[in-house]
């Protein structure tokens, strides 16, 4: 993080958080980029625009859910990296796969 200090040159946004807090997340991104906040009209347009990237939903329709064994293998492989990321960003939300694999 020497080259890209957190909160100065690098903003990490979790999709899960964006999905439930779209307006707040967009304001945070605009602020981070030192851009003027969008007008209420523009914000409303951004918040109500139909989702363009539906790849995950379409993929699930074609292939079904991930096999539990596959989820376990991936969770175990990525666990140390997710733990590092959660610690670095001070956000336990990145431990999602650890919580899921323990259920």
CSV table of C-alpha atoms in Angstrom, one decimal:
chain,number,residue,atom,x,y,z
A,1,UNK,CA,0.0,0.0,0.0
A,2,UNK,CA,3.0,2.2,-0.3
A,3,UNK,CA,2.3,3.1,-3.9
A,4,UNK,CA,-1.4,3.5,-3.5
A,5,UNK,CA,-2.3,4.7,0.0
A,6,UNK,CA,-5.8,3.8,1.1
A,7,UNK,CA,-8.3,6.6,1.2
A,8,UNK,CA,-6.1,8.8,-0.9
A,9,UNK,CA,-5.6,7.0,-4.3
A,10,UNK,CA,-7.5,3.8,-3.8
A,11,UNK,CA,-11.2,3.3,-3.1
A,12,UNK,CA,-12.6,-0.1,-2.6
A,13,UNK,CA,-16.3,-0.6,-2.9
A,14,UNK,CA,-18.0,-3.9,-1.9
A,15,UNK,CA,-20.8,-4.8,-4.4
A,16,UNK,CA,-22.9,-6.1,-1.5
A,17,UNK,CA,-22.8,-2.7,0.2
A,18,UNK,CA,-23.4,-0.8,-3.0
A,19,UNK,CA,-26.5,-3.0,-3.7
A,20,UNK,CA,-28.1,-2.0,-0.5
A,21,UNK,CA,-26.8,1.6,-0.1
A,22,UNK,CA,-26.6,2.8,-3.7
A,23,UNK,CA,-27.1,6.5,-3.1
A,24,UNK,CA,-24.6,6.7,-0.2
A,25,UNK,CA,-22.0,4.7,-2.1
A,26,UNK,CA,-22.3,6.9,-5.2
A,27,UNK,CA,-21.9,10.0,-3.1
A,28,UNK,CA,-18.8,8.5,-1.5
A,29,UNK,CA,-17.4,7.7,-5.0
A,30,UNK,CA,-18.1,11.2,-6.3
A,31,UNK,CA,-16.5,12.7,-3.2
A,32,UNK,CA,-13.5,10.4,-3.4
A,33,UNK,CA,-13.0,11.5,-7.1
A,34,UNK,CA,-13.3,15.1,-6.0
A,35,UNK,CA,-16.3,15.5,-8.3
A,36,UNK,CA,-19.3,17.7,-7.7
A,37,UNK,CA,-22.2,15.7,-6.2
A,38,UNK,CA,-24.8,14.9,-8.9
A,39,UNK,CA,-28.1,16.8,-8.9
A,40,UNK,CA,-31.1,15.1,-7.3
A,41,UNK,CA,-32.4,14.5,-10.9
A,42,UNK,CA,-29.2,12.8,-12.0
A,43,UNK,CA,-29.0,10.8,-8.8
A,44,UNK,CA,-32.5,9.6,-9.2
A,45,UNK,CA,-31.7,8.6,-12.8
A,46,UNK,CA,-28.7,6.6,-11.7
A,47,UNK,CA,-30.6,4.9,-8.9
A,48,UNK,CA,-33.6,3.9,-11.1
A,49,UNK,CA,-31.8,2.9,-14.3
A,50,UNK,CA,-32.2,-0.7,-15.2
A,51,UNK,CA,-29.2,-2.9,-14.4
A,52,UNK,CA,-27.1,-3.5,-17.5
A,53,UNK,CA,-24.8,-6.2,-16.3
A,54,UNK,CA,-26.9,-9.2,-15.5
A,55,UNK,CA,-24.2,-11.8,-16.1
A,56,UNK,CA,-24.5,-13.5,-12.7
A,57,UNK,CA,-28.2,-14.0,-12.9
A,58,UNK,CA,-28.1,-15.2,-16.4
A,59,UNK,CA,-25.2,-17.6,-15.6
A,60,UNK,CA,-27.2,-19.0,-12.6
A,61,UNK,CA,-30.2,-19.6,-14.8
A,62,UNK,CA,-28.0,-21.6,-17.3
A,63,UNK,CA,-25.8,-23.5,-14.8
A,64,UNK,CA,-27.5,-23.5,-11.4
A,65,UNK,CA,-25.9,-22.7,-8.1
A,66,UNK,CA,-22.3,-23.5,-7.2
A,67,UNK,CA,-21.6,-27.0,-5.8
A,68,UNK,CA,-21.0,-26.9,-2.0
A,69,UNK,CA,-17.7,-28.8,-2.5
A,70,UNK,CA,-16.5,-26.1,-5.0
A,71,UNK,CA,-17.6,-23.3,-2.6
A,72,UNK,CA,-15.6,-25.0,0.2
A,73,UNK,CA,-12.5,-25.4,-2.0
A,74,UNK,CA,-12.6,-21.7,-3.1
A,75,UNK,CA,-13.4,-20.5,0.4
A,76,UNK,CA,-10.4,-22.4,1.9
A,77,UNK,CA,-8.1,-21.2,-0.9
A,78,UNK,CA,-9.1,-17.5,-0.6
A,79,UNK,CA,-9.4,-17.4,3.2
A,80,UNK,CA,-5.9,-16.0,4.0
A,81,UNK,CA,-6.2,-13.4,1.3
A,82,UNK,CA,-9.7,-12.3,2.4
A,83,UNK,CA,-8.5,-12.1,6.0
A,84,UNK,CA,-5.6,-9.9,4.9
A,85,UNK,CA,-8.0,-7.7,2.9
A,86,UNK,CA,-10.5,-7.4,5.8
A,87,UNK,CA,-7.7,-6.4,8.1
A,88,UNK,CA,-6.1,-3.9,5.7
A,89,UNK,CA,-9.5,-2.3,5.0
A,90,UNK,CA,-10.8,-2.7,8.5
A,91,UNK,CA,-13.9,-4.2,7.2
A,92,UNK,CA,-15.1,-7.7,8.2
A,93,UNK,CA,-17.5,-7.7,5.2
A,94,UNK,CA,-14.6,-9.2,3.2
A,95,UNK,CA,-14.8,-12.3,5.4
A,96,UNK,CA,-18.1,-13.3,3.7
A,97,UNK,CA,-16.7,-16.6,2.4
A,98,UNK,CA,-15.4,-17.6,5.8
A,99,UNK,CA,-18.8,-17.0,7.4
A,100,UNK,CA,-20.6,-18.8,4.6
A,101,UNK,CA,-18.3,-21.8,4.7
A,102,UNK,CA,-18.8,-22.1,8.5
A,103,UNK,CA,-22.6,-22.4,8.2
